[in-house]
Amino acid sequence: QVQLVESGGGLVQAGGSLRLACAASGRTLSDYATGWFRQAPGKEREFVSVISSSGGSTHYADSIKGRFTISRDNPKNTVYLEMNSLKPEDTAVYYCAAALSINPWKLARPSEYDYWGQGTQVAVSS
């Protein structure tokens, strides 16, 4: 079992930046591919980004490509999501998720992930 806790959310003006962190306990996060998803009110949970267990491979949703950067610090058992040039449409609850084994053709599907954090709210004002 791995427990995930997100932090770093908050209220920011459009064009601003935030850095989210996903800290793991229970097991080493370096065993898992780790992703970020988000869910806005009334919408389905959507894929944002994922990083491989080694950190050597990353993938991004088109909507955030070039603005967000995912990274991991395995000694700290933490994955980060650096978010720049934030837009009001980025407003959502952001969740991190971990997958022990992931199908690269399905990495955007929430069902591929084994463990989830409780989420952190990001609000971007216009």
C-alpha positions as a Markdown table, in Angstrom:
| # | Residue | x | y | z |
|---|---|---|---|---|
| 1 | Gln | 0.0 | 0.0 | 0.0 |
| 2 | Val | 1.1 | 3.5 | -0.7 |
| 3 | Gln | -0.5 | 6.6 | 0.7 |
| 4 | Leu | -0.4 | 9.8 | -1.3 |
| 5 | Val | -0.8 | 13.3 | 0.0 |
| 6 | Glu | -1.0 | 16.4 | -2.3 |
| 7 | Ser | -0.1 | 19.9 | -1.3 |
| 8 | Gly | 0.6 | 23.3 | -2.9 |
| 9 | Gly | -2.8 | 24.2 | -4.2 |
| 10 | Gly | -4.3 | 27.6 | -3.7 |
| 11 | Leu | -5.7 | 30.7 | -5.3 |
| 12 | Val | -3.7 | 32.5 | -7.9 |
| 13 | Gln | -4.3 | 35.1 | -10.6 |
| 14 | Ala | -4.3 | 34.2 | -14.3 |
| 15 | Gly | -0.7 | 34.1 | -15.5 |
| 16 | Gly | 0.6 | 33.0 | -12.2 |
| 17 | Ser | 2.3 | 29.9 | -11.0 |
| 18 | Leu | 1.9 | 27.1 | -8.5 |
| 19 | Arg | 3.9 | 24.0 | -7.6 |
| 20 | Leu | 2.0 | 21.0 | -6.5 |
| 21 | Ala | 3.7 | 18.2 | -4.5 |
| 22 | Cys | 2.6 | 14.6 | -4.1 |
| 23 | Ala | 4.3 | 13.0 | -1.1 |
| 24 | Ala | 4.2 | 9.2 | -0.6 |
| 25 | Ser | 4.4 | 7.0 | 2.4 |
| 26 | Gly | 4.1 | 3.3 | 3.0 |
| 27 | Arg | 6.1 | 2.3 | 0.0 |
| 28 | Thr | 8.8 | 3.9 | -2.1 |
| 29 | Leu | 7.2 | 6.0 | -4.9 |
| 30 | Ser | 10.1 | 5.1 | -7.2 |
| 31 | Asp | 8.4 | 1.8 | -7.8 |
| 32 | Tyr | 5.4 | 3.6 | -9.4 |
| 33 | Ala | 4.6 | 5.6 | -12.4 |
| 34 | Thr | 2.9 | 8.7 | -11.0 |
| 35 | Gly | 0.4 | 10.9 | -12.6 |
| 36 | Trp | -1.6 | 14.0 | -12.0 |
| 37 | Phe | -5.3 | 14.3 | -12.9 |
| 38 | Arg | -7.8 | 17.1 | -12.3 |
| 39 | Gln | -11.5 | 17.4 | -11.9 |
| 40 | Ala | -13.5 | 20.6 | -12.3 |
| 41 | Pro | -17.0 | 20.9 | -10.9 |
| 42 | Gly | -19.5 | 19.1 | -13.0 |
| 43 | Lys | -16.8 | 17.5 | -15.2 |
| 44 | Glu | -15.1 | 14.2 | -15.4 |
| 45 | Arg | -11.7 | 13.6 | -14.0 |
| 46 | Glu | -9.1 | 14.3 | -16.7 |
| 47 | Phe | -5.5 | 13.4 | -17.3 |
| 48 | Val | -2.9 | 16.1 | -16.8 |
| 49 | Ser | 0.5 | 14.4 | -16.8 |
| 50 | Val | 2.4 | 11.3 | -15.9 |
| 51 | Ile | 6.0 | 10.4 | -15.2 |
| 52 | Ser | 7.6 | 7.0 | -15.3 |
| 53 | Ser | 9.0 | 5.4 | -12.2 |
| 54 | Ser | 12.6 | 6.3 | -13.2 |
| 55 | Gly | 11.6 | 9.8 | -14.3 |
| 56 | Gly | 13.0 | 9.2 | -17.7 |
| 57 | Ser | 9.7 | 9.5 | -19.5 |
| 58 | Thr | 6.9 | 12.0 | -19.2 |
| 59 | His | 3.6 | 12.7 | -21.0 |
| 60 | Tyr | 1.3 | 15.7 | -20.9 |
| 61 | Ala | -2.2 | 16.5 | -21.9 |
| 62 | Asp | -2.4 | 18.8 | -24.9 |
| 63 | Ser | -4.3 | 21.4 | -22.9 |
| 64 | Ile | -1.3 | 22.0 | -20.5 |
| 65 | Lys | 1.6 | 21.1 | -22.7 |
| 66 | Gly | 4.3 | 23.8 | -22.5 |
| 67 | Arg | 2.9 | 25.3 | -19.3 |
| 68 | Phe | 3.2 | 22.4 | -16.8 |
| 69 | Thr | 6.2 | 20.3 | -15.9 |
| 70 | Ile | 6.1 | 17.1 | -14.0 |
| 71 | Ser | 9.2 | 15.9 | -12.1 |
| 72 | Arg | 10.1 | 13.5 | -9.3 |
| 73 | Asp | 12.6 | 13.4 | -6.5 |
| 74 | Asn | 12.8 | 9.7 | -5.6 |
| 75 | Pro | 15.0 | 10.2 | -2.5 |
| 76 | Lys | 12.3 | 12.5 | -1.2 |
| 77 | Asn | 9.5 | 10.1 | -2.3 |
| 78 | Thr | 7.8 | 13.1 | -4.0 |
| 79 | Val | 6.5 | 14.0 | -7.4 |
| 80 | Tyr | 5.9 | 17.6 | -8.4 |
| 81 | Leu | 3.8 | 19.4 | -10.9 |
| 82 | Glu | 5.1 | 22.9 | -11.8 |
| 83 | Met | 2.3 | 24.9 | -13.2 |
| 84 | Asn | 3.0 | 28.2 | -15.1 |
| 85 | Ser | 0.9 | 30.6 | -17.1 |
| 86 | Leu | -2.2 | 29.4 | -15.3 |
| 87 | Lys | -5.6 | 30.1 | -16.8 |
| 88 | Pro | -9.0 | 30.2 | -15.3 |
| 89 | Glu | -9.8 | 26.9 | -17.0 |
| 90 | Asp | -7.1 | 25.2 | -15.0 |
| 91 | Thr | -9.3 | 25.6 | -11.9 |
| 92 | Ala | -10.0 | 22.2 | -10.5 |
| 93 | Val | -9.1 | 19.7 | -7.7 |
| 94 | Tyr | -5.8 | 18.2 | -8.6 |
| 95 | Tyr | -5.1 | 14.6 | -7.7 |
| 96 | Cys | -2.0 | 12.5 | -7.8 |
| 97 | Ala | -2.1 | 8.8 | -8.6 |
| 98 | Ala | 0.3 | 6.0 | -8.7 |
| 99 | Ala | 0.4 | 2.9 | -10.9 |
| 100 | Leu | 2.7 | -0.1 | -10.2 |
| 101 | Ser | 2.3 | -1.2 | -13.8 |
| 102 | Ile | 0.8 | 0.9 | -16.5 |
| 103 | Asn | -0.2 | 0.3 | -20.1 |
| 104 | Pro | 1.4 | 3.1 | -22.1 |
| 105 | Trp | -1.6 | 3.2 | -24.4 |
| 106 | Lys | -3.9 | 3.7 | -21.4 |
| 107 | Leu | -1.9 | 6.1 | -19.2 |
| 108 | Ala | -4.6 | 8.8 | -19.4 |
| 109 | Arg | -7.2 | 6.5 | -17.9 |
| 110 | Pro | -7.9 | 6.8 | -14.2 |
| 111 | Ser | -8.7 | 3.1 | -14.0 |
| 112 | Glu | -5.0 | 2.4 | -14.8 |
| 113 | Tyr | -3.9 | 3.8 | -11.4 |
| 114 | Asp | -3.8 | 1.9 | -8.2 |
| 115 | Tyr | -3.6 | 4.6 | -5.5 |
| 116 | Trp | -4.9 | 8.1 | -5.2 |
| 117 | Gly | -4.4 | 11.1 | -3.0 |
| 118 | Gln | -7.2 | 13.2 | -1.6 |
| 119 | Gly | -6.7 | 16.1 | -3.9 |
| 120 | Thr | -5.7 | 19.7 | -3.6 |
| 121 | Gln | -7.7 | 22.7 | -4.8 |
| 122 | Val | -6.3 | 25.0 | -7.5 |
| 123 | Ala | -8.3 | 28.2 | -8.3 |
| 124 | Val | -7.2 | 30.6 | -10.9 |
| 125 | Ser | -8.9 | 34.0 | -11.1 |
| 126 | Ser | -9.3 | 36.1 | -14.2 |
